[in-house]
Amino acid sequence: AIQESCSEKADWNLPSYKIAELLNLLEASNEVEEAKIAQFEWAFLPMLRNYRTPKILHKTLANDPEFFVEVIKWLYRAKGEDPGEITEEKRIRARLSFDLLQSWTRPPGVNSDGCVDSEKLRSWVSRARELAHANGRRDIVDIHIGQVLAHYPGDEDGAWPHRALRDLIDDLMSEKMEEGIISGIYSKRGVIIRSIYEGGAQERTISECYLNYASIMRDTWPRTARLMDNIADMHKSNANWEDRKAELDEDLIG
């Protein structure tokens, strides 16, 4: 099946849940190298979406900046690069890369127990940016780094994000990375359920939360505080839009 997965003859109707179950058994056995399981996850990635998170691939992304940048290269051309011939293999690899990056929520520098390793975070980001710069993909890499950093844990002072990430944001001053964080924060909410005529109450509460985070960081992490202000403004704008939508709905239905 793996040999055919990159061809037009691939049978995408294979029993996905059975493949996911098999991969779970292989992982639990501790008899198969993680690198081999990662190959299986990559080959069957389109079929695992509803049955198994590609945990080994996510772990590899978080531990290996070289692999992360390689995935970026499969998805995006370098700045000024000739598009060349788009083969079926390249198209499938790009789709797999997109799916993998979209599903990735385990950021670098966060151990399996949830503890933060600030040195690992810095070294991973530094190496990924170095490789991306050399390959003409600096901006897009910063955006994707920001998107996964949106999943960072909070800090013991009650504010988000953890101070290790605050230090990084203030030191790097990367607008693209901050754009990625905002995008990741927005995407994390997923499907939003609200009552009829509720308006933007949920968004307004979230906005106030980020304003509170900003006030905690203002003196020590001014760049991160500004980012929190921007996230608060985004949610406030969405709240106003939802308020107007609720008013229109009430006028039309009422």
Tab-separated table of C-alpha atoms in Angstrom:
chain	number	residue	atom	x	y	z
A	1	ALA	CA	0.000	0.000	0.000
A	2	ILE	CA	2.847	2.407	0.784
A	3	GLN	CA	4.429	1.714	-2.593
A	4	GLU	CA	1.176	2.683	-4.307
A	5	SER	CA	0.282	5.607	-2.033
A	6	CYS	CA	2.065	8.139	-4.249
A	7	SER	CA	0.394	6.996	-7.436
A	8	GLU	CA	-2.982	7.592	-8.986
A	9	LYS	CA	-3.785	3.913	-8.382
A	10	ALA	CA	-3.750	4.362	-4.598
A	11	ASP	CA	-6.873	3.000	-2.889
A	12	TRP	CA	-7.871	5.781	-0.480
A	13	ASN	CA	-10.815	3.652	0.689
A	14	LEU	CA	-8.645	1.309	2.708
A	15	PRO	CA	-10.001	0.730	6.242
A	16	SER	CA	-8.460	3.779	7.879
A	17	TYR	CA	-9.391	2.816	11.410
A	18	LYS	CA	-7.610	-0.527	11.005
A	19	ILE	CA	-4.442	1.183	9.804
A	20	ALA	CA	-4.605	3.558	12.774
A	21	GLU	CA	-5.141	0.615	15.111
A	22	LEU	CA	-2.149	-1.182	13.657
A	23	LEU	CA	0.058	1.890	14.095
A	24	ASN	CA	-1.090	2.183	17.719
A	25	LEU	CA	-0.117	-1.453	18.310
A	26	LEU	CA	3.271	-0.957	16.675
A	27	GLU	CA	3.930	2.100	18.836
A	28	ALA	CA	2.848	0.348	22.041
A	29	SER	CA	4.994	-2.704	21.302
A	30	ASN	CA	8.249	-0.737	21.716
A	31	GLU	CA	9.704	-3.131	19.148
A	32	VAL	CA	9.577	-0.816	16.132
A	33	GLU	CA	11.783	2.251	15.783
A	34	GLU	CA	9.954	5.573	15.903
A	35	ALA	CA	11.546	6.556	12.597
A	36	LYS	CA	9.830	3.591	10.944
A	37	ILE	CA	6.453	4.445	12.495
A	38	ALA	CA	6.934	8.023	11.306
A	39	GLN	CA	7.348	6.699	7.748
A	40	PHE	CA	4.062	4.819	8.109
A	41	GLU	CA	2.318	7.910	9.507
A	42	TRP	CA	3.541	9.962	6.566
A	43	ALA	CA	2.457	7.384	3.984
A	44	PHE	CA	-1.044	7.027	5.435
A	45	LEU	CA	-1.497	10.591	6.693
A	46	PRO	CA	-4.619	11.406	4.609
A	47	MET	CA	-6.414	8.349	6.019
A	48	LEU	CA	-5.485	8.863	9.680
A	49	ARG	CA	-7.171	12.247	10.142
A	50	ASN	CA	-10.164	10.890	12.093
A	51	TYR	CA	-8.515	7.932	13.789
A	52	ARG	CA	-4.983	8.750	14.884
A	53	THR	CA	-2.954	11.887	15.433
A	54	PRO	CA	0.428	11.547	13.693
A	55	LYS	CA	2.139	11.678	17.085
A	56	ILE	CA	5.559	10.534	15.955
A	57	LEU	CA	5.662	13.026	13.086
A	58	HIS	CA	4.565	15.799	15.446
A	59	LYS	CA	7.278	14.781	17.899
A	60	THR	CA	9.827	14.804	15.088
A	61	LEU	CA	8.748	18.287	14.014
A	62	ALA	CA	9.129	19.556	17.587
A	63	ASN	CA	12.563	17.979	18.053
A	64	ASP	CA	14.111	18.314	14.611
A	65	PRO	CA	14.156	21.769	12.989
A	66	GLU	CA	15.783	20.254	9.889
A	67	PHE	CA	12.735	18.055	9.327
A	68	PHE	CA	10.406	21.009	9.925
A	69	VAL	CA	12.163	23.115	7.288
A	70	GLU	CA	12.184	20.154	4.894
A	71	VAL	CA	8.393	19.916	5.215
A	72	ILE	CA	8.161	23.662	4.541
A	73	LYS	CA	10.288	23.206	1.402
A	74	TRP	CA	7.910	20.514	0.135
A	75	LEU	CA	4.989	22.918	0.489
A	76	TYR	CA	6.422	26.330	-0.495
A	77	ARG	CA	8.790	27.438	-3.222
A	78	ALA	CA	11.728	29.615	-2.282
A	79	LYS	CA	11.448	33.313	-2.969
A	80	GLY	CA	12.090	33.821	-6.695
A	81	GLU	CA	12.287	30.089	-7.396
A	82	ASP	CA	11.040	28.780	-10.737
A	83	PRO	CA	7.925	26.638	-10.131
A	84	GLY	CA	9.197	23.908	-12.432
A	85	GLU	CA	7.148	20.872	-13.392
A	86	ILE	CA	4.362	19.984	-10.958
A	87	THR	CA	4.426	16.191	-10.856
A	88	GLU	CA	1.844	14.000	-9.159
A	89	GLU	CA	4.405	13.046	-6.527
A	90	LYS	CA	5.154	16.711	-5.759
A	91	ARG	CA	1.449	17.500	-5.535
A	92	ILE	CA	0.782	14.651	-3.096
A	93	ARG	CA	3.840	15.538	-1.008
A	94	ALA	CA	2.693	19.164	-0.788
A	95	ARG	CA	-0.762	18.062	0.325
A	96	LEU	CA	0.695	15.786	3.000
A	97	SER	CA	2.953	18.602	4.188
A	98	PHE	CA	-0.014	20.959	4.476
A	99	ASP	CA	-2.073	18.401	6.419
A	100	LEU	CA	0.832	17.676	8.753
A	101	LEU	CA	1.543	21.321	9.556
A	102	GLN	CA	-2.160	22.074	10.050
A	103	SER	CA	-2.503	19.243	12.575
A	104	TRP	CA	0.695	20.070	14.494
A	105	THR	CA	0.009	21.443	17.987
A	106	ARG	CA	3.031	20.197	19.956
A	107	PRO	CA	5.431	23.158	20.005
A	108	PRO	CA	9.208	22.873	20.360
A	109	GLY	CA	10.568	23.335	23.855
A	110	VAL	CA	7.612	21.697	25.614
A	111	ASN	CA	8.437	18.273	27.040
A	112	SER	CA	6.012	15.343	27.153
A	113	ASP	CA	5.188	16.186	30.780
A	114	GLY	CA	4.226	19.750	29.829
A	115	CYS	CA	7.337	21.358	31.299
A	116	VAL	CA	9.008	24.110	29.279
A	117	ASP	CA	12.650	23.921	28.206
A	118	SER	CA	13.561	27.479	27.244
A	119	GLU	CA	16.983	26.538	25.852
A	120	LYS	CA	15.478	23.891	23.602
A	121	LEU	CA	12.895	26.402	22.376
A	122	ARG	CA	15.559	28.957	21.500
A	123	SER	CA	17.914	26.510	19.824
A	124	TRP	CA	15.094	24.969	17.750
A	125	VAL	CA	13.764	28.332	16.572
A	126	SER	CA	17.256	29.653	15.872
A	127	ARG	CA	18.192	26.625	13.767
A	128	ALA	CA	14.870	26.554	11.881
A	129	ARG	CA	15.177	30.251	11.001
A	130	GLU	CA	18.815	29.812	9.976
A	131	LEU	CA	17.919	26.987	7.586
A	132	ALA	CA	14.879	28.828	6.241
A	133	HIS	CA	16.881	31.973	5.590
A	134	ALA	CA	19.448	29.954	3.649
A	135	ASN	CA	16.647	28.415	1.562
A	136	GLY	CA	14.729	31.608	0.802
A	137	ARG	CA	11.753	30.805	3.040
A	138	ARG	CA	12.323	32.961	6.113
A	139	ASP	CA	8.954	34.745	6.220
A	140	ILE	CA	6.787	31.673	5.704
A	141	VAL	CA	8.791	29.719	8.270
A	142	ASP	CA	8.304	32.482	10.844
A	143	ILE	CA	4.551	32.375	10.216
A	144	HIS	CA	4.384	28.600	10.727
A	145	ILE	CA	6.595	28.806	13.810
A	146	GLY	CA	4.196	31.380	15.223
A	147	GLN	CA	1.186	29.197	14.489
A	148	VAL	CA	2.525	26.285	16.531
A	149	LEU	CA	3.802	28.602	19.290
A	150	ALA	CA	0.172	29.655	19.764
A	151	HIS	CA	-0.212	26.287	21.519
A	152	TYR	CA	2.362	27.148	24.182
A	153	PRO	CA	1.310	26.723	27.814
A	154	GLY	CA	0.681	29.635	30.136
A	155	ASP	CA	2.901	30.874	32.933
A	156	GLU	CA	2.763	30.483	36.688
A	157	ASP	CA	1.797	34.158	36.973
A	158	GLY	CA	-1.551	33.279	35.413
A	159	ALA	CA	-0.912	34.963	32.057
A	160	TRP	CA	-0.314	33.502	28.625
A	161	PRO	CA	2.179	32.710	27.178
A	162	HIS	CA	4.925	31.152	29.280
A	163	ARG	CA	7.753	33.577	30.044
A	164	ALA	CA	10.163	31.530	27.902
A	165	LEU	CA	8.059	32.425	24.873
A	166	ARG	CA	7.709	36.036	26.048
A	167	ASP	CA	11.500	36.342	26.166
A	168	LEU	CA	11.730	34.916	22.661
A	169	ILE	CA	9.077	37.251	21.227
A	170	ASP	CA	10.718	40.327	22.735
A	171	ASP	CA	14.181	39.292	21.590
A	172	LEU	CA	13.344	38.302	18.005
A	173	MET	CA	10.861	41.100	17.250
A	174	SER	CA	9.564	39.140	14.246
A	175	GLU	CA	6.358	40.582	12.832
A	176	LYS	CA	5.759	37.456	10.740
A	177	MET	CA	6.094	35.187	13.754
A	178	GLU	CA	3.664	37.378	15.670
A	179	GLU	CA	1.262	37.213	12.720
A	180	GLY	CA	1.519	33.442	12.942
A	181	ILE	CA	0.767	33.481	16.666
A	182	ILE	CA	-2.345	35.598	16.084
A	183	SER	CA	-3.440	33.239	13.306
A	184	GLY	CA	-2.842	30.236	15.542
A	185	ILE	CA	-4.784	31.787	18.409
A	186	TYR	CA	-7.719	32.432	16.088
A	187	SER	CA	-7.657	28.894	14.673
A	188	LYS	CA	-7.475	27.263	18.108
A	189	ARG	CA	-11.064	28.232	18.909
A	190	GLY	CA	-12.407	25.890	16.277
A	191	VAL	CA	-16.187	25.664	15.942
A	192	ILE	CA	-17.961	28.323	18.030
A	193	ILE	CA	-21.393	27.621	19.491
A	194	ARG	CA	-23.484	30.572	20.653
A	195	SER	CA	-27.079	31.118	21.614
A	196	ILE	CA	-29.457	33.070	19.395
A	197	TYR	CA	-28.990	36.851	19.548
A	198	GLU	CA	-25.985	36.328	21.867
A	199	GLY	CA	-23.782	38.669	19.901
A	200	GLY	CA	-20.105	39.002	20.741
A	201	ALA	CA	-20.198	38.261	24.468
A	202	GLN	CA	-17.729	35.394	24.151
A	203	GLU	CA	-15.268	37.416	22.105
A	204	ARG	CA	-15.548	40.370	24.471
A	205	THR	CA	-14.664	38.144	27.449
A	206	ILE	CA	-11.644	36.781	25.591
A	207	SER	CA	-10.572	40.314	24.643
A	208	GLU	CA	-10.635	41.377	28.291
A	209	CYS	CA	-8.575	38.326	29.210
A	210	TYR	CA	-5.801	39.251	26.768
A	211	LEU	CA	-5.878	42.865	27.944
A	212	ASN	CA	-5.263	41.542	31.437
A	213	TYR	CA	-2.331	39.483	30.151
A	214	ALA	CA	-0.919	42.615	28.522
A	215	SER	CA	-1.129	44.569	31.772
A	216	ILE	CA	0.850	41.852	33.572
A	217	MET	CA	3.627	41.920	30.952
A	218	ARG	CA	3.758	45.623	30.108
A	219	ASP	CA	6.875	46.521	32.113
A	220	THR	CA	8.975	43.407	31.521
A	221	TRP	CA	7.904	42.164	28.086
A	222	PRO	CA	6.670	45.229	26.151
A	223	ARG	CA	6.736	43.529	22.749
A	224	THR	CA	4.695	40.579	23.992
A	225	ALA	CA	2.315	42.963	25.760
A	226	ARG	CA	1.718	44.730	22.449
A	227	LEU	CA	1.004	41.359	20.860
A	228	MET	CA	-1.553	40.660	23.591
A	229	ASP	CA	-3.134	44.044	22.868
A	230	ASN	CA	-3.380	43.124	19.186
A	231	ILE	CA	-5.031	39.800	20.007
A	232	ALA	CA	-7.447	41.620	22.303
A	233	ASP	CA	-8.260	44.080	19.528
A	234	MET	CA	-8.931	41.203	17.117
A	235	HIS	CA	-11.435	39.653	19.493
A	236	LYS	CA	-13.022	43.025	20.237
A	237	SER	CA	-13.485	43.643	16.522
A	238	ASN	CA	-15.054	40.203	16.153
A	239	ALA	CA	-17.306	40.957	19.135
A	240	ASN	CA	-18.568	44.148	17.502
A	241	TRP	CA	-19.240	42.258	14.266
A	242	GLU	CA	-21.185	39.565	16.125
A	243	ASP	CA	-23.184	42.276	17.933
A	244	ARG	CA	-24.197	43.844	14.632
A	245	LYS	CA	-25.044	40.445	13.169
A	246	ALA	CA	-27.243	39.620	16.179
A	247	GLU	CA	-29.050	42.933	15.863
A	248	LEU	CA	-29.732	42.309	12.161
A	249	ASP	CA	-30.946	38.786	12.876
A	250	GLU	CA	-33.277	40.055	15.592
A	251	ASP	CA	-34.704	42.714	13.257
A	252	LEU	CA	-35.244	40.179	10.473
A	253	ILE	CA	-36.675	37.380	12.589
A	254	GLY	CA	-38.401	39.509	15.207
